[in-house]
Coordinates of C-alpha atoms in Angstrom, one line a residue:
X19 CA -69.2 45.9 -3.2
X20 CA -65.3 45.5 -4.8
X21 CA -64.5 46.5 -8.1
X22 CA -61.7 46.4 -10.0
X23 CA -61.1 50.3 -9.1
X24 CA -61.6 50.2 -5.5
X25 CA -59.5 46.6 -4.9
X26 CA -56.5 46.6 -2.6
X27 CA -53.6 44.9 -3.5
X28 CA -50.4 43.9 -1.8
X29 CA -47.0 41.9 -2.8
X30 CA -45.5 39.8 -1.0
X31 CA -41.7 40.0 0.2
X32 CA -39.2 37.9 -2.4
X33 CA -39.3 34.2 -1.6
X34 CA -37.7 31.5 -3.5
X35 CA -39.1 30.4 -7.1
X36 CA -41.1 27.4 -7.0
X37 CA -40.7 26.7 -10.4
X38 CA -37.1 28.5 -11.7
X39 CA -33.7 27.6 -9.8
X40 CA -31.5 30.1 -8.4
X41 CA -34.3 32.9 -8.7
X42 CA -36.4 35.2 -6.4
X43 CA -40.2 35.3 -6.5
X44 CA -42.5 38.1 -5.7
X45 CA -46.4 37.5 -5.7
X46 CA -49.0 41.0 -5.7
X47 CA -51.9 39.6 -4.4
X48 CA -56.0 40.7 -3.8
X49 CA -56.0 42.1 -0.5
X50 CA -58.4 39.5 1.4
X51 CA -60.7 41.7 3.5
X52 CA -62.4 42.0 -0.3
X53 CA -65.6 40.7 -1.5
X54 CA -64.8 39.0 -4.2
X55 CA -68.0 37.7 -6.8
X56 CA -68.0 35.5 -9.8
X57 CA -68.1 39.3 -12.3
X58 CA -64.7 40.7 -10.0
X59 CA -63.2 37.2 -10.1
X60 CA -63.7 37.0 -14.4
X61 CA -62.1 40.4 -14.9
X62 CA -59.3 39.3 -12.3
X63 CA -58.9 36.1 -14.3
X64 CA -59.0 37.8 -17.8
X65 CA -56.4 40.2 -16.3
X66 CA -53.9 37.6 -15.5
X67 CA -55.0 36.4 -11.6
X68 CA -55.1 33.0 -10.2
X69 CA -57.2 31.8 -7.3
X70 CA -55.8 29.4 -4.6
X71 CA -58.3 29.3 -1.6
X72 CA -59.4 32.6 -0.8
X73 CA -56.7 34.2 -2.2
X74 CA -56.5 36.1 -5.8
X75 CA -52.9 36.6 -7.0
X76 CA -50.2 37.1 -9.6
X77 CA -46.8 37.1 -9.7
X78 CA -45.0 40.4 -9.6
X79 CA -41.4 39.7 -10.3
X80 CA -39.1 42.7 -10.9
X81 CA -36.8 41.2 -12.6
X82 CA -38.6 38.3 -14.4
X83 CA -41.7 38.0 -16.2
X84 CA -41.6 34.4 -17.1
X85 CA -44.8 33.3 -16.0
X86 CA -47.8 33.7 -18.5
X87 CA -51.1 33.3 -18.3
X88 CA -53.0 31.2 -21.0
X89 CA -55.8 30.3 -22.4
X90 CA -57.5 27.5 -24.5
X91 CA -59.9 28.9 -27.2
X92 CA -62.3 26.2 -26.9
X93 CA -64.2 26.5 -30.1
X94 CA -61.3 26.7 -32.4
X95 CA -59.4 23.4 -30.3
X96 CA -59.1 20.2 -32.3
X97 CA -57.4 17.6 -30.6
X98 CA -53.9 16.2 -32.0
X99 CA -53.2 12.7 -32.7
X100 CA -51.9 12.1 -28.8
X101 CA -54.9 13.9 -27.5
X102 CA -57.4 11.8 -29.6
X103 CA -55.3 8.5 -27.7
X104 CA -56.0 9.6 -24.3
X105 CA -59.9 10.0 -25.3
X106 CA -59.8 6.5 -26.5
X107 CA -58.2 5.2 -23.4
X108 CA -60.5 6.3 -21.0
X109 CA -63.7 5.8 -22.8
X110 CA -64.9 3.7 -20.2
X111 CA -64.7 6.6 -17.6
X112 CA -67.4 8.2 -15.9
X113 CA -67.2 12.3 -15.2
X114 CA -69.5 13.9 -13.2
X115 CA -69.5 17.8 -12.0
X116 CA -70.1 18.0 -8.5
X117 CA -69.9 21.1 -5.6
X118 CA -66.4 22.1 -4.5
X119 CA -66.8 20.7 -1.0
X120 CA -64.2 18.7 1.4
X121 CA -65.1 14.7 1.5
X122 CA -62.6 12.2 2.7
X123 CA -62.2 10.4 -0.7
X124 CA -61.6 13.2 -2.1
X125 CA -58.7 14.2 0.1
X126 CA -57.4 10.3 0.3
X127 CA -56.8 10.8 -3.7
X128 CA -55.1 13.6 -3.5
X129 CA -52.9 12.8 -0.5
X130 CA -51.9 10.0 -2.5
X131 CA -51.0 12.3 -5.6
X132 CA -49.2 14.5 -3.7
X133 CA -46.8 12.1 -1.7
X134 CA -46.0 10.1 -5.1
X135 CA -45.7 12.4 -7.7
X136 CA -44.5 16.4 -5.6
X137 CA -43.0 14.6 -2.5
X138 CA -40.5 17.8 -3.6
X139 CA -42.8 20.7 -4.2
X140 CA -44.4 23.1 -1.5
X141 CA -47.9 20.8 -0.8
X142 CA -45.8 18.2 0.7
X143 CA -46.8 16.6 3.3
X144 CA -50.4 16.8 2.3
X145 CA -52.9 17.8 5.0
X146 CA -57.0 18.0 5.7
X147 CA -56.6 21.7 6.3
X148 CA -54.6 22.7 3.1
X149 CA -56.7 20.6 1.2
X150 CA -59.9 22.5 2.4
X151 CA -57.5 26.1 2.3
X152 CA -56.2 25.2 -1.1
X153 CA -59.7 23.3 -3.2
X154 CA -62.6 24.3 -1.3
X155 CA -61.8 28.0 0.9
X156 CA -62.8 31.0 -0.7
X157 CA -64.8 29.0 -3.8
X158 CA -66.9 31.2 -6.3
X159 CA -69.3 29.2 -8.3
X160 CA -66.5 26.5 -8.1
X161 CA -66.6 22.7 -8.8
X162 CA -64.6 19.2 -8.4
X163 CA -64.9 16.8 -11.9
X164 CA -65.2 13.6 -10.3
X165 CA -63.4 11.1 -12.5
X166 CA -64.7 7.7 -12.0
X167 CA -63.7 4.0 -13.6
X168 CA -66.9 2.2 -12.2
X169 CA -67.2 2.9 -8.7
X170 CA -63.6 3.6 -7.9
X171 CA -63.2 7.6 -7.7
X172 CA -59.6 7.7 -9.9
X173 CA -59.5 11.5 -10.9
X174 CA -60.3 15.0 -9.3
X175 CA -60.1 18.5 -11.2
X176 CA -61.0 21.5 -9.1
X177 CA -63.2 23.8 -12.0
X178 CA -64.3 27.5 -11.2
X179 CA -67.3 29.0 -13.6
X180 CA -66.3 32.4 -15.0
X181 CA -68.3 34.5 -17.0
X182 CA -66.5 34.0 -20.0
X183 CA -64.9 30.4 -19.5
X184 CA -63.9 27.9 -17.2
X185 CA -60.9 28.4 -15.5
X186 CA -59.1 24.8 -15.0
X187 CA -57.6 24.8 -10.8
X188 CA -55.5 22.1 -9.9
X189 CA -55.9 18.2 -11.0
X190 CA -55.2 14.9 -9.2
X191 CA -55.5 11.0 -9.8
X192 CA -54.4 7.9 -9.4
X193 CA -50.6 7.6 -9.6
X194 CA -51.3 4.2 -10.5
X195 CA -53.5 5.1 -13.2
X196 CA -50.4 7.4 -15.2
X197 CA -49.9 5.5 -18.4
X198 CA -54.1 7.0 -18.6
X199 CA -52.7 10.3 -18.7
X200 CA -55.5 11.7 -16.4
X201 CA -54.4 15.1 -16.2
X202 CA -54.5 15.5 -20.1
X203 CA -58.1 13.6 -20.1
X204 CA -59.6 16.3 -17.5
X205 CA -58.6 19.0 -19.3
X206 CA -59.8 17.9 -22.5
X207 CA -63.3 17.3 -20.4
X208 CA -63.6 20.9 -19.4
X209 CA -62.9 21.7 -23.1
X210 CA -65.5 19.9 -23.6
X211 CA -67.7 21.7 -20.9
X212 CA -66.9 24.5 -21.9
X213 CA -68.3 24.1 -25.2
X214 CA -71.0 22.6 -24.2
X215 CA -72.0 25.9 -21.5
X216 CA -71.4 28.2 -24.6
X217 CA -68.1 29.7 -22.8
X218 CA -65.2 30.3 -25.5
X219 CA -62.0 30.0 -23.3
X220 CA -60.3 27.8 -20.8
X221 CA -57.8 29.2 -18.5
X222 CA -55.3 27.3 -17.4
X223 CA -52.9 29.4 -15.1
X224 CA -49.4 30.2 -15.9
X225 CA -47.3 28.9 -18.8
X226 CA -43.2 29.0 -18.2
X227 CA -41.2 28.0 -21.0
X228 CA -38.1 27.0 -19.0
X229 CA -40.1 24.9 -16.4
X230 CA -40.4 21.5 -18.6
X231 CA -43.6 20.5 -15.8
X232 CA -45.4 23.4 -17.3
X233 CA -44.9 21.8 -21.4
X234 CA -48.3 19.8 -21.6
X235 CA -50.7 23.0 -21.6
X236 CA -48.7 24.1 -25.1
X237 CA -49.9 20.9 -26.4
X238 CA -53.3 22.1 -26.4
X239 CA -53.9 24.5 -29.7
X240 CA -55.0 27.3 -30.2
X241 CA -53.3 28.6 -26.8
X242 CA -53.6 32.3 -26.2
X243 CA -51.2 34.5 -23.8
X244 CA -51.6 37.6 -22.0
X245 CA -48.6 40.0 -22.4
X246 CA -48.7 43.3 -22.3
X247 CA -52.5 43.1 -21.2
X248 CA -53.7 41.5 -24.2
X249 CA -54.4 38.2 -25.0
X250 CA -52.6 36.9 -28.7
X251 CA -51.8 33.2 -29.5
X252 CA -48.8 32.1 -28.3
X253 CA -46.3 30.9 -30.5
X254 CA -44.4 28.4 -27.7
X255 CA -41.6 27.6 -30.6

Protein backbone atom coordinates (compact mmCIF):
# COMPACT_ATOMS: atom_id res chain seq x y z
CA UNK A 1 0.00 0.00 0.00
CA UNK A 2 1.52 3.87 -1.13
CA UNK A 3 1.94 6.42 1.28
CA UNK A 4 3.06 9.64 1.05
CA UNK A 5 6.60 8.38 2.48
CA UNK A 6 7.13 5.52 0.25
CA UNK A 7 5.73 7.36 -3.20
CA UNK A 8 8.09 7.67 -6.18
CA UNK A 9 8.17 10.65 -8.00
CA UNK A 10 9.67 11.83 -11.21
CA UNK A 11 9.89 15.27 -13.39
CA UNK A 12 9.59 15.48 -16.53
CA UNK A 13 12.23 17.05 -18.99
CA UNK A 14 11.45 21.13 -19.77
CA UNK A 15 8.71 21.41 -22.41
CA UNK A 16 7.07 24.52 -23.48
CA UNK A 17 4.55 26.47 -21.07
CA UNK A 18 0.96 25.90 -21.84
CA UNK A 19 -0.17 28.74 -20.21
CA UNK A 20 3.03 31.53 -20.14
CA UNK A 21 4.77 32.63 -23.55
CA UNK A 22 8.40 32.39 -24.07
CA UNK A 23 8.83 30.06 -20.86
CA UNK A 24 10.00 26.52 -20.05
CA UNK A 25 7.86 24.06 -18.09
CA UNK A 26 8.83 21.28 -15.90
CA UNK A 27 6.14 18.91 -14.32
CA UNK A 28 7.30 16.25 -11.01
CA UNK A 29 4.85 13.81 -11.26
CA UNK A 30 3.44 10.44 -9.08
CA UNK A 31 5.33 7.75 -10.40
CA UNK A 32 2.41 5.51 -12.01
CA UNK A 33 3.31 1.91 -10.94
CA UNK A 34 1.60 3.48 -7.48
CA UNK A 35 -1.58 2.53 -5.83
CA UNK A 36 -3.07 5.39 -5.48
CA UNK A 37 -6.51 5.57 -2.93
CA UNK A 38 -9.00 8.22 -2.19
CA UNK A 39 -6.78 8.98 1.60
CA UNK A 40 -3.11 9.17 -0.69
CA UNK A 41 -5.01 11.16 -3.40
CA UNK A 42 -6.48 13.95 -0.53
CA UNK A 43 -3.09 14.44 1.07
CA UNK A 44 -1.68 14.71 -2.64
CA UNK A 45 -4.36 17.21 -3.42
CA UNK A 46 -3.95 19.27 -0.05
CA UNK A 47 -0.20 19.25 -0.92
CA UNK A 48 -0.56 20.96 -4.17
CA UNK A 49 -1.15 17.72 -6.89
CA UNK A 50 -3.54 17.57 -9.71
CA UNK A 51 -5.03 14.47 -11.30
CA UNK A 52 -5.38 14.08 -15.14
CA UNK A 53 -6.15 10.31 -15.93
CA UNK A 54 -4.09 8.19 -14.01
CA UNK A 55 -1.55 10.54 -13.54
CA UNK A 56 -0.89 12.78 -10.12
CA UNK A 57 1.37 15.79 -10.82
CA UNK A 58 2.64 19.29 -10.13
CA UNK A 59 4.58 21.59 -11.74
CA UNK A 60 8.21 21.80 -10.84
CA UNK A 61 9.55 24.86 -12.48
CA UNK A 62 13.11 25.92 -11.48
CA UNK A 63 12.84 29.08 -12.35
CA UNK A 64 9.14 29.99 -11.95
CA UNK A 65 6.66 29.28 -9.39
CA UNK A 66 3.66 30.98 -10.99
CA UNK A 67 1.28 28.34 -10.74
CA UNK A 68 -0.80 28.12 -7.40
CA UNK A 69 -2.94 25.90 -6.17
CA UNK A 70 -6.37 27.13 -4.71
CA UNK A 71 -9.06 26.48 -2.89
CA UNK A 72 -12.76 27.66 -2.34
CA UNK A 73 -13.78 27.65 1.46
CA UNK A 74 -17.12 26.60 0.92
CA UNK A 75 -18.76 27.54 4.06
CA UNK A 76 -17.54 30.99 4.26
CA UNK A 77 -18.45 31.60 0.12
CA UNK A 78 -21.26 34.07 -0.59
CA UNK A 79 -21.84 34.67 -4.03
CA UNK A 80 -21.32 38.30 -5.60
CA UNK A 81 -23.76 40.15 -7.52
CA UNK A 82 -22.56 38.40 -11.05
CA UNK A 83 -22.52 35.05 -9.46
CA UNK A 84 -26.08 35.49 -8.03
CA UNK A 85 -27.02 36.34 -12.20
CA UNK A 86 -25.68 33.15 -13.41
CA UNK A 87 -27.93 31.24 -10.66
CA UNK A 88 -30.82 33.08 -11.92
CA UNK A 89 -30.13 32.25 -15.55
CA UNK A 90 -30.01 28.75 -15.32
CA UNK A 91 -32.76 28.08 -12.84
CA UNK A 92 -34.44 25.98 -15.26
CA UNK A 93 -31.37 23.50 -15.37
CA UNK A 94 -31.33 20.15 -14.19
CA UNK A 95 -27.83 18.71 -12.40
CA UNK A 96 -27.48 15.31 -11.68
CA UNK A 97 -24.17 13.45 -10.25
CA UNK A 98 -23.48 10.48 -12.12
CA UNK A 99 -20.28 7.78 -12.37
CA UNK A 100 -17.23 9.04 -14.18
CA UNK A 101 -17.64 6.66 -17.16
CA UNK A 102 -17.07 7.11 -21.07
CA UNK A 103 -20.67 7.55 -23.08
CA UNK A 104 -20.90 8.93 -26.49
CA UNK A 105 -22.88 12.06 -25.49
CA UNK A 106 -20.64 12.76 -23.21
CA UNK A 107 -17.66 12.78 -25.54
CA UNK A 108 -19.88 14.58 -28.52
CA UNK A 109 -20.13 17.64 -25.93
CA UNK A 110 -16.96 17.83 -25.25
CA UNK A 111 -15.51 17.41 -28.78
CA UNK A 112 -17.62 20.25 -29.57
CA UNK A 113 -16.04 22.36 -26.62
CA UNK A 114 -12.85 21.62 -27.44
CA UNK A 115 -12.79 22.37 -31.36
CA UNK A 116 -14.72 25.89 -30.63
CA UNK A 117 -13.40 27.33 -27.77
CA UNK A 118 -9.17 25.58 -27.43
CA UNK A 119 -8.91 24.78 -31.20
CA UNK A 120 -5.19 26.34 -29.88
CA UNK A 121 -4.46 24.58 -26.72
CA UNK A 122 -2.90 20.98 -26.33
CA UNK A 123 -6.49 18.78 -26.47
CA UNK A 124 -6.93 19.72 -29.89
CA UNK A 125 -8.10 17.67 -32.04
CA UNK A 126 -10.34 16.00 -29.53
CA UNK A 127 -10.33 12.20 -29.49
CA UNK A 128 -12.33 8.94 -27.90
CA UNK A 129 -9.17 7.83 -26.29
CA UNK A 130 -7.93 11.11 -24.65
CA UNK A 131 -11.26 11.67 -23.59
CA UNK A 132 -11.38 8.24 -21.63
CA UNK A 133 -7.26 8.91 -20.69
CA UNK A 134 -8.00 12.46 -19.64
CA UNK A 135 -12.03 12.12 -17.64
CA UNK A 136 -12.49 8.63 -16.84
CA UNK A 137 -8.60 6.64 -16.62
CA UNK A 138 -7.22 6.31 -13.31
CA UNK A 139 -10.73 7.75 -11.41
CA UNK A 140 -10.84 7.56 -7.50
CA UNK A 141 -14.25 8.02 -6.17
CA UNK A 142 -14.71 10.32 -9.25
CA UNK A 143 -17.94 11.79 -10.93
CA UNK A 144 -19.36 13.72 -14.19
CA UNK A 145 -22.23 16.65 -13.10
CA UNK A 146 -24.49 16.22 -15.87
CA UNK A 147 -25.96 19.58 -16.75
CA UNK A 148 -29.17 19.23 -18.39
CA UNK A 149 -31.87 21.96 -19.97
CA UNK A 150 -34.81 19.42 -20.36
CA UNK A 151 -33.54 16.48 -22.13
CA UNK A 152 -30.76 18.08 -23.97
CA UNK A 153 -27.34 17.14 -21.94
CA UNK A 154 -25.71 21.06 -22.33
CA UNK A 155 -22.99 20.86 -19.50
CA UNK A 156 -20.30 18.22 -18.12
CA UNK A 157 -17.96 18.80 -14.98
CA UNK A 158 -15.62 16.02 -14.19
CA UNK A 159 -15.82 15.99 -9.87
CA UNK A 160 -13.41 13.80 -7.74
CA UNK A 161 -14.61 13.11 -3.78
CA UNK A 162 -11.73 13.86 -1.43
CA UNK A 163 -11.78 13.44 2.07
CA UNK A 164 -11.83 16.87 2.84
CA UNK A 165 -13.52 18.54 -0.29
CA UNK A 166 -14.30 18.19 -3.76
CA UNK A 167 -11.80 18.78 -6.09
CA UNK A 168 -13.40 20.52 -9.30
CA UNK A 169 -11.53 18.60 -12.82
CA UNK A 170 -12.17 19.96 -16.00
CA UNK A 171 -15.64 21.52 -17.32
CA UNK A 172 -17.37 21.59 -20.71
CA UNK A 173 -20.73 22.81 -22.41
CA UNK A 174 -22.36 24.04 -25.02
CA UNK A 175 -20.52 26.74 -26.85
CA UNK A 176 -23.71 27.77 -27.91
CA UNK A 177 -24.96 28.08 -24.59
CA UNK A 178 -21.92 30.93 -23.41
CA UNK A 179 -23.88 33.99 -22.68
CA UNK A 180 -25.20 31.00 -19.66
CA UNK A 181 -21.83 31.14 -18.37
CA UNK A 182 -21.80 27.32 -17.67
CA UNK A 183 -18.46 27.00 -16.40
CA UNK A 184 -19.17 29.66 -13.53
CA UNK A 185 -22.75 27.79 -12.89
CA UNK A 186 -20.92 24.27 -12.31
CA UNK A 187 -18.62 25.45 -10.09
CA UNK A 188 -21.02 27.19 -7.99
CA UNK A 189 -23.07 23.64 -8.00
CA UNK A 190 -20.15 21.79 -6.52
CA UNK A 191 -20.04 24.65 -3.87
CA UNK A 192 -23.12 23.80 -3.37
CA UNK A 193 -22.28 19.99 -3.02
CA UNK A 194 -19.90 20.45 -1.10
CA UNK A 195 -21.81 21.95 1.47
CA UNK A 196 -24.35 19.93 1.24
CA UNK A 197 -21.69 16.50 1.87
CA UNK A 198 -20.32 18.54 4.92
CA UNK A 199 -16.83 18.97 3.00
CA UNK A 200 -15.33 22.62 3.73
CA UNK A 201 -13.15 23.18 0.53
CA UNK A 202 -13.24 23.09 -3.18
CA UNK A 203 -10.09 22.73 -5.15
CA UNK A 204 -9.83 24.07 -8.14
CA UNK A 205 -6.29 23.48 -9.66
CA UNK A 206 -3.87 26.04 -10.39
CA UNK A 207 -4.29 29.88 -10.24
CA UNK A 208 -1.74 32.11 -12.57
CA UNK A 209 -1.99 35.65 -12.25
CA UNK A 210 -0.48 36.50 -15.69
CA UNK A 211 -2.67 33.89 -17.56
CA UNK A 212 -6.00 36.09 -17.98
CA UNK A 213 -7.93 32.34 -18.90
CA UNK A 214 -7.13 31.44 -15.29
CA UNK A 215 -9.05 35.15 -13.73
CA UNK A 216 -12.62 33.60 -13.18
CA UNK A 217 -11.53 31.12 -10.10
CA UNK A 218 -10.43 34.72 -8.18
CA UNK A 219 -13.93 35.62 -8.58
CA UNK A 220 -14.98 33.22 -6.22
CA UNK A 221 -14.25 34.50 -2.33
CA UNK A 222 -12.89 33.39 0.12
CA UNK A 223 -9.96 31.72 -2.24
CA UNK A 224 -7.18 30.17 -0.39
CA UNK A 225 -3.44 29.44 -1.81
CA UNK A 226 -0.85 27.03 -1.03
CA UNK A 227 2.59 28.69 -0.85
CA UNK A 228 5.18 27.73 1.03
CA UNK A 229 3.11 24.52 2.07
CA UNK A 230 0.41 26.22 3.71
CA UNK A 231 -2.75 27.20 2.69
CA UNK A 232 -3.62 31.44 3.48
CA UNK A 233 -6.24 33.43 1.53
CA UNK A 234 -5.06 34.87 -1.44
CA UNK A 235 -5.06 38.29 -1.89
CA UNK A 236 -5.18 38.27 -6.04
CA UNK A 237 -4.91 42.37 -6.02
Amino acid sequence: MSNLRTLVFFATPPHDCSYLPDREATTMFVDPRAYIDKKLYSQLTALGFRRSGSHYYRPHCEQCNACIPVRLKVDDFKPDRSQRRVLRKNKDLHCTMVPATFAERYYQLYANYIEQRHKDGDMYPPTREQFTSFLVEGATDSWFLEIHQGERLVGLAAVDLLDDGLSAIYTVFDPDLEDRSLGTFAILWQIEEARRRGLPHLYLGYWIKQCRKMNYKTRFRPIEALRDGHWRELDAG
